[in-house]
Tab-separated table of C-alpha atoms in Angstrom:
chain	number	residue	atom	x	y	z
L	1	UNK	CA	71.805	-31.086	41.720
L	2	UNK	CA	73.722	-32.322	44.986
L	3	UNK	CA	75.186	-35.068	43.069
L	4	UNK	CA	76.071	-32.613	40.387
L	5	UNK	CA	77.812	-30.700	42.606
L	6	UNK	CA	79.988	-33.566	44.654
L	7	UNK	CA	81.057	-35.054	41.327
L	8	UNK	CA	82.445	-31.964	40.233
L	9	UNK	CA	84.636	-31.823	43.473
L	10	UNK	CA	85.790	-35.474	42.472
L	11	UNK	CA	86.546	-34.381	39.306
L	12	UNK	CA	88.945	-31.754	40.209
L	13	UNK	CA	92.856	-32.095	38.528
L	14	UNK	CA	94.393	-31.523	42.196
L	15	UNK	CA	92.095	-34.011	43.879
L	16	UNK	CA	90.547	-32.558	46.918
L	17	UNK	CA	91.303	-34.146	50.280
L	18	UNK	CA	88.635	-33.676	52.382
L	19	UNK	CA	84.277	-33.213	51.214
L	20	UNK	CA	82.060	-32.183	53.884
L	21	UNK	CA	78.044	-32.104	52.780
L	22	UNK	CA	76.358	-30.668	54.815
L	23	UNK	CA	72.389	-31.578	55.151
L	24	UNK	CA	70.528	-28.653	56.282
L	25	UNK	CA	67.705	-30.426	56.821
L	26	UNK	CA	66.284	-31.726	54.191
L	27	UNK	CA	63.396	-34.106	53.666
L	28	UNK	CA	63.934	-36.067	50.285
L	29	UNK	CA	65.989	-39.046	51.168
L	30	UNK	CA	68.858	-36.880	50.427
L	31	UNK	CA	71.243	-37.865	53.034
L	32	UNK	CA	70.731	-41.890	52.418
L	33	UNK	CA	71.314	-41.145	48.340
L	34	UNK	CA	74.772	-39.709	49.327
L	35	UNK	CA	76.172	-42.134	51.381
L	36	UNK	CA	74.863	-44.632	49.441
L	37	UNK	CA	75.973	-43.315	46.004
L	38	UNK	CA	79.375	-41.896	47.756
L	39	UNK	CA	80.243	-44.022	50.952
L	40	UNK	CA	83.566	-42.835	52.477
L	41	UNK	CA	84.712	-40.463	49.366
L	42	UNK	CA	82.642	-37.804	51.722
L	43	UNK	CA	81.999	-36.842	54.680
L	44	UNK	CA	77.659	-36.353	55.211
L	45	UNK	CA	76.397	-34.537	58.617
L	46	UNK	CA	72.577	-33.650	59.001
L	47	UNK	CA	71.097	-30.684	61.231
L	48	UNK	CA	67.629	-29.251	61.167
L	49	UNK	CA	67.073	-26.824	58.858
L	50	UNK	CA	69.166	-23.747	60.062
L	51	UNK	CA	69.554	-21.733	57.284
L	52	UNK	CA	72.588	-21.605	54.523
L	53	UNK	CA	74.820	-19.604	57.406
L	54	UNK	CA	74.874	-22.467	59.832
L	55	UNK	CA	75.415	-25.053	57.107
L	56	UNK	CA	78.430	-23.276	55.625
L	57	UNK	CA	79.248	-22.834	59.385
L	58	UNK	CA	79.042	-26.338	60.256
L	59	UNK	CA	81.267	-27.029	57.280
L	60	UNK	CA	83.642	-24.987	58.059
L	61	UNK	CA	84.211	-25.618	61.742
L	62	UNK	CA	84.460	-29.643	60.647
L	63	UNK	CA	87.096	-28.965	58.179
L	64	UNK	CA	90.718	-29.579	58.621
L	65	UNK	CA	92.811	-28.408	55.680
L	66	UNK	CA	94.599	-25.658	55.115
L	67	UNK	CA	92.467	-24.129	52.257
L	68	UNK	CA	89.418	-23.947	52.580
L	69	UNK	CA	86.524	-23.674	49.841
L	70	UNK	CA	82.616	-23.653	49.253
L	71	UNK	CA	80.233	-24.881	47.220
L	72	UNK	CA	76.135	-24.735	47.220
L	73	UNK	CA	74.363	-27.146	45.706
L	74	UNK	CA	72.986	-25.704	42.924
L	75	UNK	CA	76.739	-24.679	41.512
L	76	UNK	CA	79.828	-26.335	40.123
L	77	UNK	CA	84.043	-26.392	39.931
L	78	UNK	CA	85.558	-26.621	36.506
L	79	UNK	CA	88.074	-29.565	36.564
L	80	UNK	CA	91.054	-26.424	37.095
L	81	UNK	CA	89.444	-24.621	39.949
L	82	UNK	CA	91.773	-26.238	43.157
L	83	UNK	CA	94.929	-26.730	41.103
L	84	UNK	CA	94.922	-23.029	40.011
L	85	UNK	CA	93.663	-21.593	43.141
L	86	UNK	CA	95.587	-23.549	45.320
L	87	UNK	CA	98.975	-22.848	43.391
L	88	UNK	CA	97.952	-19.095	43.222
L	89	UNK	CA	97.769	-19.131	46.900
L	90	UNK	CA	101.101	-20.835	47.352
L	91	UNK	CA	102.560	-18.290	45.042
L	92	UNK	CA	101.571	-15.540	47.134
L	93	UNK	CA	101.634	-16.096	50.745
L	94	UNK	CA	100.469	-12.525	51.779
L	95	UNK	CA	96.844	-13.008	50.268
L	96	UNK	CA	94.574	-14.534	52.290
L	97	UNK	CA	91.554	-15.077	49.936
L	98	UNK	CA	91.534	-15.872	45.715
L	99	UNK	CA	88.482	-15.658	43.712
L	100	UNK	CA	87.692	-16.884	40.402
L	101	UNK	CA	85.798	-15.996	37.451
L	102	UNK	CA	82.278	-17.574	37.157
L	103	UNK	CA	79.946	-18.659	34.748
L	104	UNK	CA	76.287	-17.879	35.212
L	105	UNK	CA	74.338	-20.218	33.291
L	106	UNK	CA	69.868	-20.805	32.840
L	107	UNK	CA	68.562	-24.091	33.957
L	108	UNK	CA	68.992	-25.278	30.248
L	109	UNK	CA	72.832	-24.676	30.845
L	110	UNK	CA	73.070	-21.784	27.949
L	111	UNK	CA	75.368	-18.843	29.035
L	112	UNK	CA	73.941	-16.055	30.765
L	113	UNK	CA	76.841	-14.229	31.482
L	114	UNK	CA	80.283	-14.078	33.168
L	115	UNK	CA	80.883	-12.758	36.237
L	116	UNK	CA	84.611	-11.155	35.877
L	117	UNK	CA	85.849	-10.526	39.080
L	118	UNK	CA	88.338	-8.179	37.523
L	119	UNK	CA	85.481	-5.435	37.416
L	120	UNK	CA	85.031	-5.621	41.387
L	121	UNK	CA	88.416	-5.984	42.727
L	122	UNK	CA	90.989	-4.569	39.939
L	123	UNK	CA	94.238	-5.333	41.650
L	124	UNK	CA	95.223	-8.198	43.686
L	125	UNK	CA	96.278	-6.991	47.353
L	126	UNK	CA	94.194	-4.779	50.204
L	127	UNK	CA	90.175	-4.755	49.035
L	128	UNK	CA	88.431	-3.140	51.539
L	129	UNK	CA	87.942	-0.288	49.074
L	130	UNK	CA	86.783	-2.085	46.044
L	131	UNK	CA	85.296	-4.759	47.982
L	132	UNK	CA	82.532	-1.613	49.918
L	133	UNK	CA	82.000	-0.018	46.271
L	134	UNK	CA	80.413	-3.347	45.108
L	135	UNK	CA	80.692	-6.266	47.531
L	136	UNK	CA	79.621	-9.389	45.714
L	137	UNK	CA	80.911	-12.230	46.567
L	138	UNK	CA	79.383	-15.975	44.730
L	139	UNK	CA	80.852	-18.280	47.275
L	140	UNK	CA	81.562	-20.912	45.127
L	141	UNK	CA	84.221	-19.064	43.766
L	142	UNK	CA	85.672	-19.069	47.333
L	143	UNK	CA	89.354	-20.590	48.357
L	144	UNK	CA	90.831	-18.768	51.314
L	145	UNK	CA	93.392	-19.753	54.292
L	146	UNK	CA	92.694	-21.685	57.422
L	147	UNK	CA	93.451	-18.378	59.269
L	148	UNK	CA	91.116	-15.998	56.903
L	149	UNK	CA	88.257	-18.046	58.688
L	150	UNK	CA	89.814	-18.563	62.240
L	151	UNK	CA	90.117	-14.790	62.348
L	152	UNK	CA	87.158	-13.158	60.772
L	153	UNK	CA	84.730	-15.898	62.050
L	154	UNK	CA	82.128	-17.641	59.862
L	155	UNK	CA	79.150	-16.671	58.180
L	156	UNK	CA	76.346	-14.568	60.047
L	157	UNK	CA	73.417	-16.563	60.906
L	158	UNK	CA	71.425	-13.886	61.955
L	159	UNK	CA	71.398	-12.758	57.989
L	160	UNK	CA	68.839	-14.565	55.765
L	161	UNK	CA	70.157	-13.415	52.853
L	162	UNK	CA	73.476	-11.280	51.808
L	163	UNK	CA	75.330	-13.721	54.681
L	164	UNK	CA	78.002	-13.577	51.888
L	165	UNK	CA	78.323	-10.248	51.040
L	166	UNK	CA	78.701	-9.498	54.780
L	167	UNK	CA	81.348	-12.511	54.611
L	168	UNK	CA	83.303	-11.082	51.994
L	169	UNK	CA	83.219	-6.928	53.384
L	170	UNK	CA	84.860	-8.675	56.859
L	171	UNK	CA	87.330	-10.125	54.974
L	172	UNK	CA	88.442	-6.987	52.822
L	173	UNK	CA	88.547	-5.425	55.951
L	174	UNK	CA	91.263	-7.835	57.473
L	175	UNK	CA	93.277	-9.487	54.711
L	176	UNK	CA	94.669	-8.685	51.088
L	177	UNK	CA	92.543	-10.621	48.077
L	178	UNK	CA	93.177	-12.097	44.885
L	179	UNK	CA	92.065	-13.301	41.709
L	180	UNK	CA	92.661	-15.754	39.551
L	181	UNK	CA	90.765	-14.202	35.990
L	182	UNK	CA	89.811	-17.081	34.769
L	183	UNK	CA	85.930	-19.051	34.927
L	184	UNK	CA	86.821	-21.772	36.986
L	185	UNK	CA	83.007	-22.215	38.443
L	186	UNK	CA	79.526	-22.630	36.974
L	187	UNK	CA	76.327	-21.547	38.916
L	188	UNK	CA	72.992	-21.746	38.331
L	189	UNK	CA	70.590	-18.709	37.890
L	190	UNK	CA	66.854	-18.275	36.696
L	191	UNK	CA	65.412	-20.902	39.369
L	192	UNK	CA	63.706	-19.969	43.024
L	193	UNK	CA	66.610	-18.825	45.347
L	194	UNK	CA	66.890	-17.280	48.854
L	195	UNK	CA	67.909	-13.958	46.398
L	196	UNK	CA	63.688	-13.782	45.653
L	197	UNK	CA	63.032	-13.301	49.590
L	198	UNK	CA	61.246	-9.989	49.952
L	199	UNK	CA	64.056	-9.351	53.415
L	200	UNK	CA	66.842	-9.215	50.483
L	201	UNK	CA	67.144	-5.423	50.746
L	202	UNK	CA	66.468	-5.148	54.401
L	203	UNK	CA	69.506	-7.906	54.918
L	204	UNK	CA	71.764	-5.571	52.168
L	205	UNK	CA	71.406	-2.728	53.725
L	206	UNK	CA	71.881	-4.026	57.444
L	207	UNK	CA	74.999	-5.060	55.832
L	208	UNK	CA	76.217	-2.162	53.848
L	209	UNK	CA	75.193	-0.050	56.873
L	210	UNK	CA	77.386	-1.893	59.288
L	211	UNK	CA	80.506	-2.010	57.357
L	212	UNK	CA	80.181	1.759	56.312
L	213	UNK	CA	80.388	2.436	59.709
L	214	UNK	CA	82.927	-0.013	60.496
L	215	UNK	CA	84.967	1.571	57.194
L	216	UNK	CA	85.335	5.042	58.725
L	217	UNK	CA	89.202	5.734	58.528
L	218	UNK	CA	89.751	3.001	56.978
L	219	UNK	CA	88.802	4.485	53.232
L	220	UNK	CA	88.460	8.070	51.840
L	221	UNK	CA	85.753	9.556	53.458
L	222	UNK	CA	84.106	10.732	49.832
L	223	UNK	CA	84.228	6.724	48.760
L	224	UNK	CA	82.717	5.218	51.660
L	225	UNK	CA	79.836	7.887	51.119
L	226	UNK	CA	79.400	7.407	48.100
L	227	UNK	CA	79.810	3.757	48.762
L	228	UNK	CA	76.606	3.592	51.044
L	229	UNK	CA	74.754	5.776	48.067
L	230	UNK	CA	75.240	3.104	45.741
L	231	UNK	CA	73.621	0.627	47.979
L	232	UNK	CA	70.312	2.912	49.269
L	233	UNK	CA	69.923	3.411	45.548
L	234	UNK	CA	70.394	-0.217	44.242
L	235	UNK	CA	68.061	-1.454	46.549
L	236	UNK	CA	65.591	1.606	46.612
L	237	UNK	CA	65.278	0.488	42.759
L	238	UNK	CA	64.574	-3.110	43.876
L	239	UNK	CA	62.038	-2.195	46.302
L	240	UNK	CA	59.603	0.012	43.836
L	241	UNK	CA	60.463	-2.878	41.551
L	242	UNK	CA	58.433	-5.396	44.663
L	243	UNK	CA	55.750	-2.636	45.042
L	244	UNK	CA	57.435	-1.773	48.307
L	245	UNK	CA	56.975	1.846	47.522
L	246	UNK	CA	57.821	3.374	51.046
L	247	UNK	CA	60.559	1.355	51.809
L	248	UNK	CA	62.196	2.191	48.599
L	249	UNK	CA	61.645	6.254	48.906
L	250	UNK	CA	62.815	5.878	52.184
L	251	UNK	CA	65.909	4.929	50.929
L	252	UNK	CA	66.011	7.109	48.302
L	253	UNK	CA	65.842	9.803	51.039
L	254	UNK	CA	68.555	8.261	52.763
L	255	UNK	CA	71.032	8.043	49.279
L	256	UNK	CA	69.849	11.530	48.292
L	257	UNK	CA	71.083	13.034	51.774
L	258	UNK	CA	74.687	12.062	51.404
L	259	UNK	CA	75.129	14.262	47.872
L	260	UNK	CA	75.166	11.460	45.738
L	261	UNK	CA	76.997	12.377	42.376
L	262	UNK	CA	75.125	12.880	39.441
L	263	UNK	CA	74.997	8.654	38.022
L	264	UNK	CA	73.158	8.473	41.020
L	265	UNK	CA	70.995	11.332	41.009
L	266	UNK	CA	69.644	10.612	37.648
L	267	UNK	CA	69.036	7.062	38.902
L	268	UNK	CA	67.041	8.564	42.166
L	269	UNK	CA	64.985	10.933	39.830
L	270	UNK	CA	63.845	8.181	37.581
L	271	UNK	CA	62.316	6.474	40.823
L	272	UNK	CA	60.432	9.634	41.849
L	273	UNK	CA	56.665	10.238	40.771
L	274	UNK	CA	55.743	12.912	38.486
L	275	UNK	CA	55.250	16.371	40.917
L	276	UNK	CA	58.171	14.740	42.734
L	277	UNK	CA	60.356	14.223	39.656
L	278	UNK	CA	59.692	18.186	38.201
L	279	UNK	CA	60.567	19.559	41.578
L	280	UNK	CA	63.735	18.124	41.676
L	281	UNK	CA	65.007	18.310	38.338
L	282	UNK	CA	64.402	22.351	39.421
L	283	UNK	CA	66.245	21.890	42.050
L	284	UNK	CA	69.205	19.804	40.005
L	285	UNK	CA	69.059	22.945	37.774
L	286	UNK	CA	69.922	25.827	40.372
């Protein structure tokens, strides 16, 4: 999949000027297969395993151009991706990040489904708003400025998982993003990821928790609420999905208490046991 990955970088139509692979420890021959199959088209550091934070972090910290992008493994550029994102950028100087469309595709390659950035961030320019409601990110899809990085700092390695969404809410927070609407990536879904760790909610909501707070002022007051909501009930759904039943009425609780409007009520009642579920909808009736 590495190999995938690199040639799709070398097969951009604005070639790319500088490839930094990062081995996070790995322990299949993987770094000798790259500079053997590559040589000097790419630059190949190894660490011990440190986690996909520190790896994008390494990469980031070696690189010297003035746009920088990212790419896992497991994903792919169309041929398009740095000649559109790189002229959108130079087209408009005041945003500091552009995402693309992407395709999400089964390990067979059929289409899943499209991830239309369009539907998250509606209009090019400040995010922060947007960005809190739903703040998904798919790095790959990725170009930003040298300065986006030198002044909101890498990715958090103290995050196992949702490292990008916290990536992407500091970001909104600091500079105007864009979008270029068209798929310009490819990444892989339906195999083992980092997203089936049972500390994905507890990382989300460490997340959503922090930039909430950090949001006050900074967006209406009934958003950012409702903002935080969204998240307790999204994962609160994901935990009774695990079997972590307590965890996931806890936050329940926690959505519930800041008047959540009535999409997410209904979605908080369907989570609730039977006695639970009559005594509410009572209550939903006064």
């Amino acid at each position: 999949m590495v190999a995938r990955a690199i040639d799709s970088v070398l097969a951009q139509t604005r070639p790319v000027e500088e490839i930094i692979v990062v081995d996070d420890g790995s322990s299949d021959g993987t770094g000798e297969y790259l500079v053997q199959r590559y040589g000097e088209r790419i630059t190949c550091v190894r660490q011990d395993n440190a986690g996909v934070s520190a790896a994008r972090n390494r990469g980031l910290a070696m690189a010297r151009g003035r746009y920088l992008a990212l790419l896992d493994s497991d994903d792919e550029w169309l041929p398009e991706k740095t000649a559109r994102q790189v002229r959108y950028l130079q087209d408009n100087p005041g945003i500091g990040m552009v995402l693309c469309d992407v395709l999400r595709v089964s390990p067979d390659g059929s289409l899943i489904d499209v991830f239309d950035r369009r539907e998250q961030i509606p209009v090019d320019g400040p995010a922060l708003a947007p960005v809190l409601c739903d703040p998904a990110l798919a790095p790959l899809s990725v170009m930003m400025r040298r300065e986006v990085y030198e002044t909101v700092g890498g990715f958090d390695e103290g995050l196992r998982t949702a490292e990008d969404l916290d990536f992407h809410l500091r970001v909104a927070a600091r500079w105007p993003i864009g979008v270029v609407a068209e798929p310009l990536a490819r990444a892989l879904r339906g195999h083992d990821g980092l997203s089936a760790l049972a500390s994905t909610e507890d990382d989300y909501i460490r997340v959503m928790e922090k930039a909430s707070e950090a949001a006050v002022g900074a967006v209406p007051e009934a958003l950012r609420k409702q903002a935080l909501a969204t998240a307790y009930v999204k994962n609160a759904e994901a935990c009774i999905w695990r079997g972590r039943y307590r965890d996931g009425w806890r936050l329940a609780r926690k959505a519930w208490a800041l008047g959540p409007p009535p999409s997410l009520r209904r979605r908080l009642l369907r989570l609730l046991p039977g006695t639970g579920k009559r005594m509410v909808r009572s209550l939903l009736t006064r």
